[in-house]
Amino acid sequence: GAVVSQHPSWVICKSGTSVKIECRSLDFQATTMFWYRQFPKQSLMLMATSNEGSKATYEQGVEKDKFLINHASLTLSTLTVTSAHPEDSSFYICSARSLAGYQETQYFGPGTRLLVL
Amino acid sequence: AQSVAQPEDQVNVAEGNPLTVKCTYSVSGNPYLFWYVQYPNRGLQFLLKYITGDNLVKGSYGFEAEFNKSQTSFHLKKPSALVSDSALYFCAVRERGNEKLTFGTGTRLTIIP
């Protein structure tokens, strides 16, 4: 149990386009979902925290107009990178925390590698 | 504020030997502590956690970790390393009442055949 999926796993896009990444909790309901960014050989940097049905809380330095987060249901959150530029190229990882049963544990998706040309 | 330190960027262990990956933490109150493993181009896989209770926590793939409150440590251990254990390991802490996990910088574990 406690599986989190992400789609797509890889995306290559042209500069200026928008990219949407989906994160789903497959076998549990997630009250809270998190989006992280990871640069090569570095730790995870938290970008934002989202609770179902409410606006995401962004970390300092993360542009909320550039990284749009929607947490429409207890099993789905999306991250849209708007007007992507090469510096947005990174590995994006989502994470979900459960309502019950798996409480106190965050489970992570497999990640999405974004390359902006 | 909560923080985690993984003092070793790289740990090399011969196959079959015991391994230890170190982690120390700092929180104001009581901690929730976690270990995750990351394989290349993959997300993080949950290994084990300490919430409360026994200080020795057993997790996936034969890993265990010991919560030591006096030393504020949560070192990851395994009695006999496998080549397949080679990966990047992250320690993380969350203070009770805080939504956010704080990660260490990661330790790359290499098991030498």
PDB file of N, CA and C in Angstrom, chain B residues 22-87:
ATOM      1  N   LYS B  22      25.096   7.741   9.090  1.00  0.00           N
ATOM      2  CA  LYS B  22      24.859   8.578  10.269  1.00  0.00           C
ATOM      3  C   LYS B  22      23.868   9.713  10.001  1.00  0.00           C
ATOM      4  N   CYS B  23      23.129  10.038  11.060  1.00  0.00           N
ATOM      5  CA  CYS B  23      22.170  11.137  10.994  1.00  0.00           C
ATOM      6  C   CYS B  23      22.016  11.732  12.379  1.00  0.00           C
ATOM      7  N   THR B  24      22.121  13.033  12.476  1.00  0.00           N
ATOM      8  CA  THR B  24      21.783  13.729  13.721  1.00  0.00           C
ATOM      9  C   THR B  24      20.745  14.789  13.405  1.00  0.00           C
ATOM     10  N   TYR B  25      19.970  15.147  14.411  1.00  0.00           N
ATOM     11  CA  TYR B  25      18.863  16.058  14.165  1.00  0.00           C
ATOM     12  C   TYR B  25      18.803  17.114  15.260  1.00  0.00           C
ATOM     13  N   SER B  26      18.024  18.136  14.968  1.00  0.00           N
ATOM     14  CA  SER B  26      17.780  19.184  15.951  1.00  0.00           C
ATOM     15  C   SER B  26      16.332  19.636  15.826  1.00  0.00           C
ATOM     16  N   VAL B  27      15.599  19.535  16.926  1.00  0.00           N
ATOM     17  CA  VAL B  27      14.215  20.016  16.977  1.00  0.00           C
ATOM     18  C   VAL B  27      13.967  20.656  18.338  1.00  0.00           C
ATOM     19  N   SER B  28      12.912  21.432  18.406  1.00  0.00           N
ATOM     20  CA  SER B  28      12.570  22.060  19.689  1.00  0.00           C
ATOM     21  C   SER B  28      11.811  21.101  20.590  1.00  0.00           C
ATOM     22  N   GLY B  29      10.994  20.264  19.967  1.00  0.00           N
ATOM     23  CA  GLY B  29      10.166  19.342  20.742  1.00  0.00           C
ATOM     24  C   GLY B  29      10.482  17.906  20.414  1.00  0.00           C
ATOM     25  N   ASN B  30       9.437  17.097  20.302  1.00  0.00           N
ATOM     26  CA  ASN B  30       9.619  15.681  19.987  1.00  0.00           C
ATOM     27  C   ASN B  30       9.666  15.457  18.481  1.00  0.00           C
ATOM     28  N   PRO B  31      10.580  14.616  18.038  1.00  0.00           N
ATOM     29  CA  PRO B  31      10.743  14.433  16.593  1.00  0.00           C
ATOM     30  C   PRO B  31      10.043  13.195  16.054  1.00  0.00           C
ATOM     31  N   TYR B  32       9.640  13.308  14.804  1.00  0.00           N
ATOM     32  CA  TYR B  32       9.368  12.143  13.982  1.00  0.00           C
ATOM     33  C   TYR B  32      10.585  12.018  13.052  1.00  0.00           C
ATOM     34  N   LEU B  33      11.147  10.838  12.973  1.00  0.00           N
ATOM     35  CA  LEU B  33      12.372  10.653  12.195  1.00  0.00           C
ATOM     36  C   LEU B  33      12.157   9.591  11.121  1.00  0.00           C
ATOM     37  N   PHE B  34      12.757   9.813   9.982  1.00  0.00           N
ATOM     38  CA  PHE B  34      12.530   8.950   8.823  1.00  0.00           C
ATOM     39  C   PHE B  34      13.845   8.694   8.087  1.00  0.00           C
ATOM     40  N   TRP B  35      13.890   7.537   7.443  1.00  0.00           N
ATOM     41  CA  TRP B  35      14.928   7.259   6.456  1.00  0.00           C
ATOM     42  C   TRP B  35      14.258   6.893   5.136  1.00  0.00           C
ATOM     43  N   TYR B  36      14.823   7.488   4.076  1.00  0.00           N
ATOM     44  CA  TYR B  36      14.376   7.197   2.728  1.00  0.00           C
ATOM     45  C   TYR B  36      15.582   6.811   1.893  1.00  0.00           C
ATOM     46  N   VAL B  37      15.332   6.020   0.850  1.00  0.00           N
ATOM     47  CA  VAL B  37      16.394   5.646  -0.087  1.00  0.00           C
ATOM     48  C   VAL B  37      15.973   6.081  -1.484  1.00  0.00           C
ATOM     49  N   GLN B  38      16.957   6.549  -2.241  1.00  0.00           N
ATOM     50  CA  GLN B  38      16.677   6.987  -3.609  1.00  0.00           C
ATOM     51  C   GLN B  38      17.637   6.303  -4.570  1.00  0.00           C
ATOM     52  N   TYR B  39      17.057   5.621  -5.547  1.00  0.00           N
ATOM     53  CA  TYR B  39      17.841   5.025  -6.612  1.00  0.00           C
ATOM     54  C   TYR B  39      17.904   6.013  -7.777  1.00  0.00           C
ATOM     55  N   PRO B  40      18.867   5.872  -8.678  1.00  0.00           N
ATOM     56  CA  PRO B  40      19.043   6.858  -9.761  1.00  0.00           C
ATOM     57  C   PRO B  40      17.764   7.130 -10.539  1.00  0.00           C
ATOM     58  N   ASN B  41      17.491   8.422 -10.723  1.00  0.00           N
ATOM     59  CA  ASN B  41      16.327   8.878 -11.501  1.00  0.00           C
ATOM     60  C   ASN B  41      15.001   8.372 -10.948  1.00  0.00           C
ATOM     61  N   ARG B  42      14.955   8.131  -9.673  1.00  0.00           N
ATOM     62  CA  ARG B  42      13.727   7.688  -9.042  1.00  0.00           C
ATOM     63  C   ARG B  42      13.372   8.588  -7.869  1.00  0.00           C
ATOM     64  N   GLY B  43      12.123   8.482  -7.434  1.00  0.00           N
ATOM     65  CA  GLY B  43      11.710   9.196  -6.228  1.00  0.00           C
ATOM     66  C   GLY B  43      12.238   8.503  -4.990  1.00  0.00           C
ATOM     67  N   LEU B  44      11.795   8.961  -3.841  1.00  0.00           N
ATOM     68  CA  LEU B  44      12.271   8.406  -2.582  1.00  0.00           C
ATOM     69  C   LEU B  44      11.394   7.240  -2.135  1.00  0.00           C
ATOM     70  N   GLN B  45      12.052   6.205  -1.657  1.00  0.00           N
ATOM     71  CA  GLN B  45      11.317   5.070  -1.095  1.00  0.00           C
ATOM     72  C   GLN B  45      11.462   5.102   0.418  1.00  0.00           C
ATOM     73  N   PHE B  46      10.343   4.935   1.089  1.00  0.00           N
ATOM     74  CA  PHE B  46      10.325   4.927   2.549  1.00  0.00           C
ATOM     75  C   PHE B  46      10.983   3.656   3.071  1.00  0.00           C
ATOM     76  N   LEU B  47      11.912   3.812   4.030  1.00  0.00           N
ATOM     77  CA  LEU B  47      12.578   2.665   4.643  1.00  0.00           C
ATOM     78  C   LEU B  47      12.046   2.364   6.033  1.00  0.00           C
ATOM     79  N   LEU B  48      12.034   3.402   6.869  1.00  0.00           N
ATOM     80  CA  LEU B  48      11.575   3.198   8.240  1.00  0.00           C
ATOM     81  C   LEU B  48      11.351   4.549   8.907  1.00  0.00           C
ATOM     82  N   LYS B  49      10.690   4.482  10.078  1.00  0.00           N
ATOM     83  CA  LYS B  49      10.409   5.712  10.806  1.00  0.00           C
ATOM     84  C   LYS B  49      10.424   5.447  12.293  1.00  0.00           C
ATOM     85  N   TYR B  50      10.705   6.503  13.041  1.00  0.00           N
ATOM     86  CA  TYR B  50      10.536   6.493  14.486  1.00  0.00           C
ATOM     87  C   TYR B  50       9.484   7.535  14.823  1.00  0.00           C
ATOM     88  N   ILE B  51       8.454   7.085  15.521  1.00  0.00           N
ATOM     89  CA  ILE B  51       7.426   8.012  15.980  1.00  0.00           C
ATOM     90  C   ILE B  51       7.442   8.063  17.504  1.00  0.00           C
ATOM     91  N   THR B  52       7.335   6.893  18.103  1.00  0.00           N
ATOM     92  CA  THR B  52       7.374   6.781  19.554  1.00  0.00           C
ATOM     93  C   THR B  52       7.615   5.323  19.883  1.00  0.00           C
ATOM     94  N   GLY B  53       7.887   5.027  21.155  1.00  0.00           N
ATOM     95  CA  GLY B  53       8.026   3.627  21.535  1.00  0.00           C
ATOM     96  C   GLY B  53       9.471   3.164  21.510  1.00  0.00           C
ATOM     97  N   ASP B  54       9.680   1.932  21.050  1.00  0.00           N
ATOM     98  CA  ASP B  54      11.010   1.334  21.049  1.00  0.00           C
ATOM     99  C   ASP B  54      12.004   2.187  20.271  1.00  0.00           C
ATOM    100  N   ASN B  55      13.169   2.337  20.858  1.00  0.00           N
ATOM    101  CA  ASN B  55      14.183   3.163  20.200  1.00  0.00           C
ATOM    102  C   ASN B  55      14.760   2.487  18.966  1.00  0.00           C
ATOM    103  N   LEU B  56      14.738   1.168  18.917  1.00  0.00           N
ATOM    104  CA  LEU B  56      15.240   0.444  17.762  1.00  0.00           C
ATOM    105  C   LEU B  56      14.079   0.175  16.808  1.00  0.00           C
ATOM    106  N   VAL B  57      14.223   0.693  15.620  1.00  0.00           N
ATOM    107  CA  VAL B  57      13.161   0.583  14.627  1.00  0.00           C
ATOM    108  C   VAL B  57      13.651  -0.297  13.488  1.00  0.00           C
ATOM    109  N   LYS B  58      12.832  -1.260  13.108  1.00  0.00           N
ATOM    110  CA  LYS B  58      13.188  -2.118  11.980  1.00  0.00           C
ATOM    111  C   LYS B  58      12.365  -1.716  10.762  1.00  0.00           C
ATOM    112  N   GLY B  59      13.027  -1.756   9.593  1.00  0.00           N
ATOM    113  CA  GLY B  59      12.335  -1.321   8.388  1.00  0.00           C
ATOM    114  C   GLY B  59      12.500  -2.288   7.237  1.00  0.00           C
ATOM    115  N   SER B  60      12.373  -1.740   6.047  1.00  0.00           N
ATOM    116  CA  SER B  60      12.427  -2.558   4.838  1.00  0.00           C
ATOM    117  C   SER B  60      13.853  -3.001   4.528  1.00  0.00           C
ATOM    118  N   TYR B  61      13.941  -4.110   3.788  1.00  0.00           N
ATOM    119  CA  TYR B  61      15.206  -4.616   3.231  1.00  0.00           C
ATOM    120  C   TYR B  61      16.264  -4.900   4.296  1.00  0.00           C
ATOM    121  N   GLY B  62      15.839  -5.189   5.512  1.00  0.00           N
ATOM    122  CA  GLY B  62      16.781  -5.544   6.565  1.00  0.00           C
ATOM    123  C   GLY B  62      17.435  -4.376   7.277  1.00  0.00           C
ATOM    124  N   PHE B  63      17.007  -3.155   6.947  1.00  0.00           N
ATOM    125  CA  PHE B  63      17.552  -1.976   7.605  1.00  0.00           C
ATOM    126  C   PHE B  63      16.901  -1.759   8.967  1.00  0.00           C
ATOM    127  N   GLU B  64      17.672  -1.133   9.840  1.00  0.00           N
ATOM    128  CA  GLU B  64      17.149  -0.722  11.130  1.00  0.00           C
ATOM    129  C   GLU B  64      17.817   0.595  11.522  1.00  0.00           C
ATOM    130  N   ALA B  65      17.213   1.273  12.482  1.00  0.00           N
ATOM    131  CA  ALA B  65      17.790   2.535  12.949  1.00  0.00           C
ATOM    132  C   ALA B  65      17.502   2.655  14.434  1.00  0.00           C
ATOM    133  N   GLU B  66      18.421   3.302  15.128  1.00  0.00           N
ATOM    134  CA  GLU B  66      18.250   3.472  16.560  1.00  0.00           C
ATOM    135  C   GLU B  66      18.102   4.935  16.916  1.00  0.00           C
ATOM    136  N   PHE B  67      17.010   5.252  17.560  1.00  0.00           N
ATOM    137  CA  PHE B  67      16.749   6.607  18.037  1.00  0.00           C
ATOM    138  C   PHE B  67      17.497   6.791  19.352  1.00  0.00           C
ATOM    139  N   ASN B  68      18.370   7.786  19.401  1.00  0.00           N
ATOM    140  CA  ASN B  68      19.129   8.080  20.606  1.00  0.00           C
ATOM    141  C   ASN B  68      18.857   9.526  20.978  1.00  0.00           C
ATOM    142  N   LYS B  69      18.008   9.703  21.978  1.00  0.00           N
ATOM    143  CA  LYS B  69      17.570  11.061  22.324  1.00  0.00           C
ATOM    144  C   LYS B  69      18.708  11.888  22.900  1.00  0.00           C
ATOM    145  N   SER B  70      19.540  11.275  23.722  1.00  0.00           N
ATOM    146  CA  SER B  70      20.606  12.039  24.373  1.00  0.00           C
ATOM    147  C   SER B  70      21.642  12.529  23.358  1.00  0.00           C
ATOM    148  N   GLN B  71      21.852  11.723  22.317  1.00  0.00           N
ATOM    149  CA  GLN B  71      22.814  12.126  21.283  1.00  0.00           C
ATOM    150  C   GLN B  71      22.123  12.746  20.078  1.00  0.00           C
ATOM    151  N   THR B  72      20.833  12.871  20.137  1.00  0.00           N
ATOM    152  CA  THR B  72      20.013  13.392  19.021  1.00  0.00           C
ATOM    153  C   THR B  72      20.446  12.762  17.711  1.00  0.00           C
ATOM    154  N   SER B  73      20.508  11.436  17.715  1.00  0.00           N
ATOM    155  CA  SER B  73      20.931  10.736  16.515  1.00  0.00           C
ATOM    156  C   SER B  73      19.902   9.696  16.103  1.00  0.00           C
ATOM    157  N   PHE B  74      19.981   9.324  14.843  1.00  0.00           N
ATOM    158  CA  PHE B  74      19.080   8.309  14.279  1.00  0.00           C
ATOM    159  C   PHE B  74      19.841   7.620  13.161  1.00  0.00           C
ATOM    160  N   HIS B  75      20.878   6.882  13.514  1.00  0.00           N
ATOM    161  CA  HIS B  75      21.752   6.256  12.527  1.00  0.00           C
ATOM    162  C   HIS B  75      21.078   5.041  11.892  1.00  0.00           C
ATOM    163  N   LEU B  76      21.289   4.891  10.611  1.00  0.00           N
ATOM    164  CA  LEU B  76      20.742   3.764   9.857  1.00  0.00           C
ATOM    165  C   LEU B  76      21.775   2.645   9.832  1.00  0.00           C
ATOM    166  N   LYS B  77      21.307   1.407  10.041  1.00  0.00           N
ATOM    167  CA  LYS B  77      22.258   0.295  10.106  1.00  0.00           C
ATOM    168  C   LYS B  77      21.707  -0.921   9.375  1.00  0.00           C
ATOM    169  N   LYS B  78      22.650  -1.771   8.973  1.00  0.00           N
ATOM    170  CA  LYS B  78      22.282  -3.066   8.407  1.00  0.00           C
ATOM    171  C   LYS B  78      23.422  -4.020   8.727  1.00  0.00           C
ATOM    172  N   PRO B  79      23.121  -5.225   9.199  1.00  0.00           N
ATOM    173  CA  PRO B  79      24.184  -6.131   9.659  1.00  0.00           C
ATOM    174  C   PRO B  79      25.095  -6.633   8.540  1.00  0.00           C
ATOM    175  N   SER B  80      24.517  -6.810   7.343  1.00  0.00           N
ATOM    176  CA  SER B  80      25.303  -7.385   6.254  1.00  0.00           C
ATOM    177  C   SER B  80      24.905  -6.706   4.946  1.00  0.00           C
ATOM    178  N   ALA B  81      25.819  -5.928   4.382  1.00  0.00           N
ATOM    179  CA  ALA B  81      25.480  -5.106   3.217  1.00  0.00           C
ATOM    180  C   ALA B  81      25.417  -5.938   1.940  1.00  0.00           C
ATOM    181  N   LEU B  82      24.494  -5.527   1.071  1.00  0.00           N
ATOM    182  CA  LEU B  82      24.364  -6.130  -0.258  1.00  0.00           C
ATOM    183  C   LEU B  82      24.737  -5.091  -1.309  1.00  0.00           C
ATOM    184  N   VAL B  83      25.223  -5.564  -2.439  1.00  0.00           N
ATOM    185  CA  VAL B  83      25.559  -4.635  -3.532  1.00  0.00           C
ATOM    186  C   VAL B  83      24.331  -3.812  -3.928  1.00  0.00           C
ATOM    187  N   SER B  84      23.169  -4.432  -3.857  1.00  0.00           N
ATOM    188  CA  SER B  84      21.929  -3.749  -4.233  1.00  0.00           C
ATOM    189  C   SER B  84      21.529  -2.651  -3.250  1.00  0.00           C
ATOM    190  N   ASP B  85      22.226  -2.563  -2.123  1.00  0.00           N
ATOM    191  CA  ASP B  85      21.956  -1.467  -1.169  1.00  0.00           C
ATOM    192  C   ASP B  85      22.593  -0.161  -1.632  1.00  0.00           C
ATOM    193  N   SER B  86      23.422  -0.210  -2.639  1.00  0.00           N
ATOM    194  CA  SER B  86      24.074   0.999  -3.148  1.00  0.00           C
ATOM    195  C   SER B  86      23.024   1.969  -3.659  1.00  0.00           C
ATOM    196  N   ALA B  87      23.007   3.146  -3.060  1.00  0.00           N
ATOM    197  CA  ALA B  87      21.982   4.144  -3.397  1.00  0.00           C
ATOM    198  C   ALA B  87      22.268   5.407  -2.590  1.00  0.00           C
TER     199      ALA B  87
END
